[in-house]
Amino acid sequence: MKISLLSLSTTLSPPPPSQPLHDHRRSCFFQTFKVRASSSPANSFSNHRVVVTRERGKNDKLITALAKHGIDSLELPLIQHQQLPDLDKLVSLLSATSFDWIIITSPEAALVFLQAWKAAGTPSVKVAVVGTGTASVFNEATPSLKQLIDVAFTPSKATGKVLALELPKHGDEKSTVLYPASAKASNDIEEGLSKRGFDITRLNTYTTEPVQHVDQVILQQALSASVLAVASPSAIRAWVSLLPEPDNWSGSIACIGETTASAARKLGLRNVYYSSNPSLQGWVDSILDALLVHNQILNA
């Protein structure tokens, strides 16, 4: 997996602020380095803590995955989800109308959709997801229900723009698309599909807001942690709003995917890591990359 620092040379140093964001794809070189590093006491993860930031109750899988590597987690929920009136519209549309495609672009959007889909009577649907992390929500559904949800398309790159470019059309007819999303999601998908002649209906079924209260004791611990793990641009924005001096914070950010990582860099954060495979394993890999480099800097 390629890392966001400039290189893994003999002496490692933090990247300058102007450094471009890099894609973290696992490479043979890094696999070799990682195996070698894992057997070295100097590269143990036991002295590090990773801050997990999703809503309380939604961090368990990541915490468990990190524990397998001997990594302690600190839970600091940064955002909360709120349902919007369009969720009721989604139930009505699913009950009465069929679409060529339903587009789901995040695990949270998948969970909200499943709630509405069940309320609509579990109709047969064909779904396009932005990446494997989103697809996993459907894969973990009850087997009897999975037969009614055909996860039929994933783009070559896990972004809304690429999905809009690659989504298959049904012949010469105008394909219909239903896009239930966060109110804060960009317009990349509907703009891209409209240009290609799709008939798209977007529903803002939920939104994300910063949590109302942050435990100050836990926040102080989080500020000194090695890595912050984030799964959405909203979480990044919430974190930056809590930093006393954002420019002076030296921790690393491990993002679930490229969209979140780009948001982090736009907000001026450095040491940003992400996986080209937005999934739990990809997220864990980006965290391990951050910790490995952190160890190398400390031991240089």
Short mmCIF file of N, CA, C and O in Angstrom, two decimals, residues 85-155:
data_model
loop_
_atom_site.label_atom_id
_atom_site.label_comp_id
_atom_site.label_asym_id
_atom_site.label_seq_id
_atom_site.Cartn_x
_atom_site.Cartn_y
_atom_site.Cartn_z
N PRO A 85 -37.30 14.15 6.33
CA PRO A 85 -38.63 13.80 5.80
C PRO A 85 -38.58 12.98 4.51
O PRO A 85 -39.51 12.23 4.22
N ASP A 86 -37.51 13.12 3.71
CA ASP A 86 -37.43 12.36 2.46
C ASP A 86 -37.39 10.85 2.71
O ASP A 86 -37.61 10.07 1.77
N LEU A 87 -37.11 10.43 3.94
CA LEU A 87 -37.13 9.00 4.23
C LEU A 87 -38.52 8.42 4.02
O LEU A 87 -38.68 7.31 3.49
N ASP A 88 -39.55 9.18 4.40
CA ASP A 88 -40.92 8.73 4.16
C ASP A 88 -41.23 8.68 2.66
O ASP A 88 -41.93 7.78 2.19
N LYS A 89 -40.69 9.64 1.91
CA LYS A 89 -40.88 9.63 0.46
C LYS A 89 -40.22 8.40 -0.15
O LYS A 89 -40.74 7.82 -1.12
N LEU A 90 -39.08 8.02 0.41
CA LEU A 90 -38.38 6.84 -0.10
C LEU A 90 -39.24 5.59 0.07
O LEU A 90 -39.34 4.76 -0.85
N VAL A 91 -39.88 5.46 1.22
CA VAL A 91 -40.77 4.32 1.44
C VAL A 91 -41.88 4.30 0.41
O VAL A 91 -42.19 3.26 -0.19
N SER A 92 -42.48 5.47 0.15
CA SER A 92 -43.58 5.55 -0.80
C SER A 92 -43.14 5.20 -2.21
O SER A 92 -43.82 4.46 -2.94
N LEU A 93 -41.97 5.72 -2.63
CA LEU A 93 -41.48 5.44 -3.97
C LEU A 93 -41.15 3.96 -4.15
O LEU A 93 -41.46 3.36 -5.18
N LEU A 94 -40.51 3.37 -3.16
CA LEU A 94 -40.16 1.95 -3.25
C LEU A 94 -41.41 1.08 -3.31
O LEU A 94 -41.40 0.01 -3.93
N SER A 95 -42.48 1.54 -2.66
CA SER A 95 -43.73 0.77 -2.64
C SER A 95 -44.46 0.82 -3.98
O SER A 95 -45.12 -0.15 -4.37
N ALA A 96 -44.31 1.96 -4.67
CA ALA A 96 -45.17 2.18 -5.85
C ALA A 96 -44.44 2.23 -7.18
O ALA A 96 -45.08 2.14 -8.23
N THR A 97 -43.12 2.39 -7.16
CA THR A 97 -42.37 2.63 -8.40
C THR A 97 -41.16 1.72 -8.48
O THR A 97 -40.50 1.46 -7.47
N SER A 98 -40.87 1.26 -9.68
CA SER A 98 -39.63 0.50 -9.90
C SER A 98 -38.62 1.37 -10.64
O SER A 98 -39.00 2.22 -11.46
N PHE A 99 -37.34 1.17 -10.35
CA PHE A 99 -36.26 1.94 -10.96
C PHE A 99 -35.25 0.97 -11.57
O PHE A 99 -35.06 -0.13 -11.08
N ASP A 100 -34.60 1.44 -12.63
CA ASP A 100 -33.56 0.61 -13.23
C ASP A 100 -32.38 0.44 -12.28
O ASP A 100 -31.76 -0.62 -12.23
N TRP A 101 -32.08 1.51 -11.56
CA TRP A 101 -30.97 1.47 -10.59
C TRP A 101 -31.34 2.23 -9.33
O TRP A 101 -32.03 3.24 -9.40
N ILE A 102 -30.84 1.74 -8.21
CA ILE A 102 -30.84 2.50 -6.96
C ILE A 102 -29.38 2.65 -6.55
O ILE A 102 -28.65 1.65 -6.47
N ILE A 103 -28.95 3.87 -6.33
CA ILE A 103 -27.54 4.15 -6.04
C ILE A 103 -27.35 4.41 -4.55
O ILE A 103 -28.03 5.26 -3.96
N ILE A 104 -26.40 3.69 -3.97
CA ILE A 104 -26.08 3.83 -2.56
C ILE A 104 -24.59 4.11 -2.43
O ILE A 104 -23.76 3.34 -2.93
N THR A 105 -24.23 5.19 -1.74
CA THR A 105 -22.83 5.63 -1.77
C THR A 105 -22.11 5.62 -0.43
O THR A 105 -21.00 6.13 -0.33
N SER A 106 -22.71 5.05 0.61
CA SER A 106 -22.02 4.95 1.89
C SER A 106 -22.69 3.88 2.74
O SER A 106 -23.87 3.57 2.53
N PRO A 107 -21.96 3.32 3.71
CA PRO A 107 -22.59 2.35 4.61
C PRO A 107 -23.81 2.91 5.35
O PRO A 107 -24.81 2.22 5.53
N GLU A 108 -23.74 4.18 5.76
CA GLU A 108 -24.88 4.77 6.46
C GLU A 108 -26.08 4.90 5.54
O GLU A 108 -27.21 4.61 5.93
N ALA A 109 -25.84 5.32 4.30
CA ALA A 109 -26.93 5.41 3.33
C ALA A 109 -27.54 4.04 3.08
O ALA A 109 -28.76 3.91 2.89
N ALA A 110 -26.71 3.00 3.11
CA ALA A 110 -27.21 1.63 2.93
C ALA A 110 -28.10 1.21 4.09
O ALA A 110 -29.17 0.60 3.89
N LEU A 111 -27.71 1.55 5.31
CA LEU A 111 -28.51 1.20 6.48
C LEU A 111 -29.86 1.93 6.46
O LEU A 111 -30.90 1.33 6.77
N VAL A 112 -29.84 3.20 6.10
CA VAL A 112 -31.08 3.98 6.02
C VAL A 112 -31.97 3.42 4.92
O VAL A 112 -33.19 3.29 5.08
N PHE A 113 -31.35 3.07 3.79
CA PHE A 113 -32.14 2.50 2.68
C PHE A 113 -32.79 1.18 3.10
O PHE A 113 -33.97 0.94 2.80
N LEU A 114 -32.05 0.32 3.77
CA LEU A 114 -32.61 -0.97 4.19
C LEU A 114 -33.82 -0.78 5.10
O LEU A 114 -34.80 -1.52 5.02
N GLN A 115 -33.74 0.22 5.95
CA GLN A 115 -34.87 0.52 6.84
C GLN A 115 -36.12 0.87 6.02
O GLN A 115 -37.22 0.36 6.27
N ALA A 116 -35.95 1.75 5.03
CA ALA A 116 -37.09 2.15 4.19
C ALA A 116 -37.55 1.00 3.30
O ALA A 116 -38.76 0.82 3.08
N TRP A 117 -36.60 0.22 2.79
CA TRP A 117 -36.93 -0.89 1.90
C TRP A 117 -37.79 -1.94 2.62
O TRP A 117 -38.75 -2.46 2.07
N LYS A 118 -37.46 -2.22 3.86
CA LYS A 118 -38.26 -3.17 4.63
C LYS A 118 -39.66 -2.61 4.89
O LYS A 118 -40.66 -3.33 4.80
N ALA A 119 -39.74 -1.29 5.20
CA ALA A 119 -41.04 -0.65 5.43
C ALA A 119 -41.89 -0.64 4.17
O ALA A 119 -43.12 -0.63 4.25
N ALA A 120 -41.24 -0.69 3.00
CA ALA A 120 -41.96 -0.67 1.73
C ALA A 120 -42.38 -2.06 1.28
O ALA A 120 -42.98 -2.21 0.21
N GLY A 121 -42.05 -3.08 2.07
CA GLY A 121 -42.47 -4.44 1.72
C GLY A 121 -41.42 -5.26 1.02
O GLY A 121 -41.75 -6.26 0.36
N THR A 122 -40.17 -4.85 1.09
CA THR A 122 -39.02 -5.57 0.50
C THR A 122 -39.21 -5.89 -0.99
O THR A 122 -39.16 -7.06 -1.40
N PRO A 123 -39.41 -4.87 -1.82
CA PRO A 123 -39.53 -5.13 -3.27
C PRO A 123 -38.18 -5.55 -3.86
O PRO A 123 -37.12 -5.25 -3.30
N SER A 124 -38.21 -6.21 -5.00
CA SER A 124 -36.98 -6.56 -5.70
C SER A 124 -36.36 -5.29 -6.30
O SER A 124 -37.05 -4.52 -6.97
N VAL A 125 -35.07 -5.09 -6.05
CA VAL A 125 -34.40 -3.88 -6.52
C VAL A 125 -33.01 -4.23 -7.05
O VAL A 125 -32.42 -5.24 -6.65
N LYS A 126 -32.51 -3.40 -7.94
CA LYS A 126 -31.13 -3.54 -8.44
C LYS A 126 -30.33 -2.33 -7.97
O LYS A 126 -30.72 -1.18 -8.22
N VAL A 127 -29.23 -2.61 -7.30
CA VAL A 127 -28.48 -1.58 -6.59
C VAL A 127 -27.08 -1.42 -7.18
O VAL A 127 -26.42 -2.41 -7.53
N ALA A 128 -26.63 -0.17 -7.26
CA ALA A 128 -25.24 0.16 -7.58
C ALA A 128 -24.63 0.79 -6.33
O ALA A 128 -25.22 1.69 -5.74
N VAL A 129 -23.49 0.29 -5.91
CA VAL A 129 -22.82 0.80 -4.71
C VAL A 129 -21.50 1.44 -5.11
O VAL A 129 -20.89 1.07 -6.12
N VAL A 130 -21.04 2.38 -4.30
CA VAL A 130 -19.81 3.10 -4.65
C VAL A 130 -18.57 2.28 -4.37
O VAL A 130 -17.52 2.50 -4.98
N GLY A 131 -18.64 1.32 -3.44
CA GLY A 131 -17.45 0.53 -3.10
C GLY A 131 -17.80 -0.69 -2.27
O GLY A 131 -18.96 -0.91 -1.89
N THR A 132 -16.78 -1.47 -1.95
CA THR A 132 -17.00 -2.72 -1.24
C THR A 132 -17.47 -2.51 0.20
O THR A 132 -18.17 -3.36 0.75
N GLY A 133 -17.08 -1.39 0.80
CA GLY A 133 -17.53 -1.12 2.15
C GLY A 133 -19.04 -0.95 2.21
O GLY A 133 -19.70 -1.45 3.13
N THR A 134 -19.59 -0.26 1.23
CA THR A 134 -21.04 -0.09 1.15
C THR A 134 -21.71 -1.42 0.79
O THR A 134 -22.75 -1.78 1.35
N ALA A 135 -21.10 -2.16 -0.12
CA ALA A 135 -21.66 -3.46 -0.51
C ALA A 135 -21.74 -4.42 0.66
O ALA A 135 -22.66 -5.24 0.74
N SER A 136 -20.80 -4.32 1.60
CA SER A 136 -20.77 -5.24 2.73
C SER A 136 -22.02 -5.14 3.60
O SER A 136 -22.42 -6.11 4.23
N VAL A 137 -22.64 -3.95 3.64
CA VAL A 137 -23.87 -3.79 4.42
C VAL A 137 -24.96 -4.69 3.85
O VAL A 137 -25.71 -5.34 4.60
N PHE A 138 -25.04 -4.76 2.53
CA PHE A 138 -26.04 -5.63 1.90
C PHE A 138 -25.64 -7.10 2.02
O PHE A 138 -26.49 -7.96 2.20
N ASN A 139 -24.35 -7.37 1.94
CA ASN A 139 -23.89 -8.75 2.04
C ASN A 139 -24.16 -9.36 3.41
O ASN A 139 -24.29 -10.58 3.55
N GLU A 140 -24.23 -8.49 4.42
CA GLU A 140 -24.46 -8.98 5.78
C GLU A 140 -25.94 -9.04 6.13
O GLU A 140 -26.30 -9.42 7.25
N ALA A 141 -26.81 -8.69 5.19
CA ALA A 141 -28.25 -8.72 5.44
C ALA A 141 -28.73 -10.17 5.55
O ALA A 141 -28.03 -11.12 5.19
N THR A 142 -29.93 -10.34 6.07
CA THR A 142 -30.52 -11.68 6.19
C THR A 142 -30.54 -12.35 4.82
O THR A 142 -30.98 -11.75 3.84
N PRO A 143 -30.07 -13.61 4.72
CA PRO A 143 -29.99 -14.29 3.41
C PRO A 143 -31.29 -14.26 2.62
O PRO A 143 -31.28 -14.06 1.40
N SER A 144 -32.43 -14.43 3.27
CA SER A 144 -33.70 -14.43 2.55
C SER A 144 -34.00 -13.07 1.92
O SER A 144 -34.65 -12.98 0.88
N LEU A 145 -33.50 -12.00 2.55
CA LEU A 145 -33.72 -10.67 2.01
C LEU A 145 -32.72 -10.33 0.91
O LEU A 145 -33.03 -9.59 -0.02
N LYS A 146 -31.50 -10.89 1.01
CA LYS A 146 -30.47 -10.61 0.03
C LYS A 146 -30.90 -11.02 -1.37
O LYS A 146 -30.47 -10.42 -2.36
N GLN A 147 -31.74 -12.03 -1.48
CA GLN A 147 -32.18 -12.50 -2.79
C GLN A 147 -33.01 -11.44 -3.52
O GLN A 147 -33.15 -11.47 -4.73
N LEU A 148 -33.56 -10.48 -2.77
CA LEU A 148 -34.40 -9.44 -3.35
C LEU A 148 -33.61 -8.18 -3.68
O LEU A 148 -34.14 -7.27 -4.31
N ILE A 149 -32.36 -8.13 -3.23
CA ILE A 149 -31.51 -6.97 -3.50
C ILE A 149 -30.34 -7.43 -4.36
O ILE A 149 -29.46 -8.14 -3.89
N ASP A 150 -30.34 -7.02 -5.60
CA ASP A 150 -29.29 -7.39 -6.53
C ASP A 150 -28.23 -6.28 -6.55
O ASP A 150 -28.44 -5.23 -7.15
N VAL A 151 -27.11 -6.51 -5.84
CA VAL A 151 -26.01 -5.54 -5.87
C VAL A 151 -25.24 -5.81 -7.16
O VAL A 151 -24.35 -6.66 -7.22
N ALA A 152 -25.61 -5.06 -8.21
CA ALA A 152 -25.20 -5.42 -9.57
C ALA A 152 -24.06 -4.59 -10.14
O ALA A 152 -23.55 -4.90 -11.22
N PHE A 153 -23.64 -3.54 -9.43
CA PHE A 153 -22.59 -2.70 -10.02
C PHE A 153 -21.77 -2.01 -8.95
O PHE A 153 -22.31 -1.47 -7.98
N THR A 154 -20.45 -2.03 -9.14
CA THR A 154 -19.50 -1.27 -8.34
C THR A 154 -18.51 -0.64 -9.31
O THR A 154 -17.98 -1.34 -10.18
N PRO A 155 -18.24 0.66 -9.23
CA PRO A 155 -17.34 1.31 -10.20
C PRO A 155 -15.89 0.88 -10.02
O PRO A 155 -15.52 0.31 -8.99
#
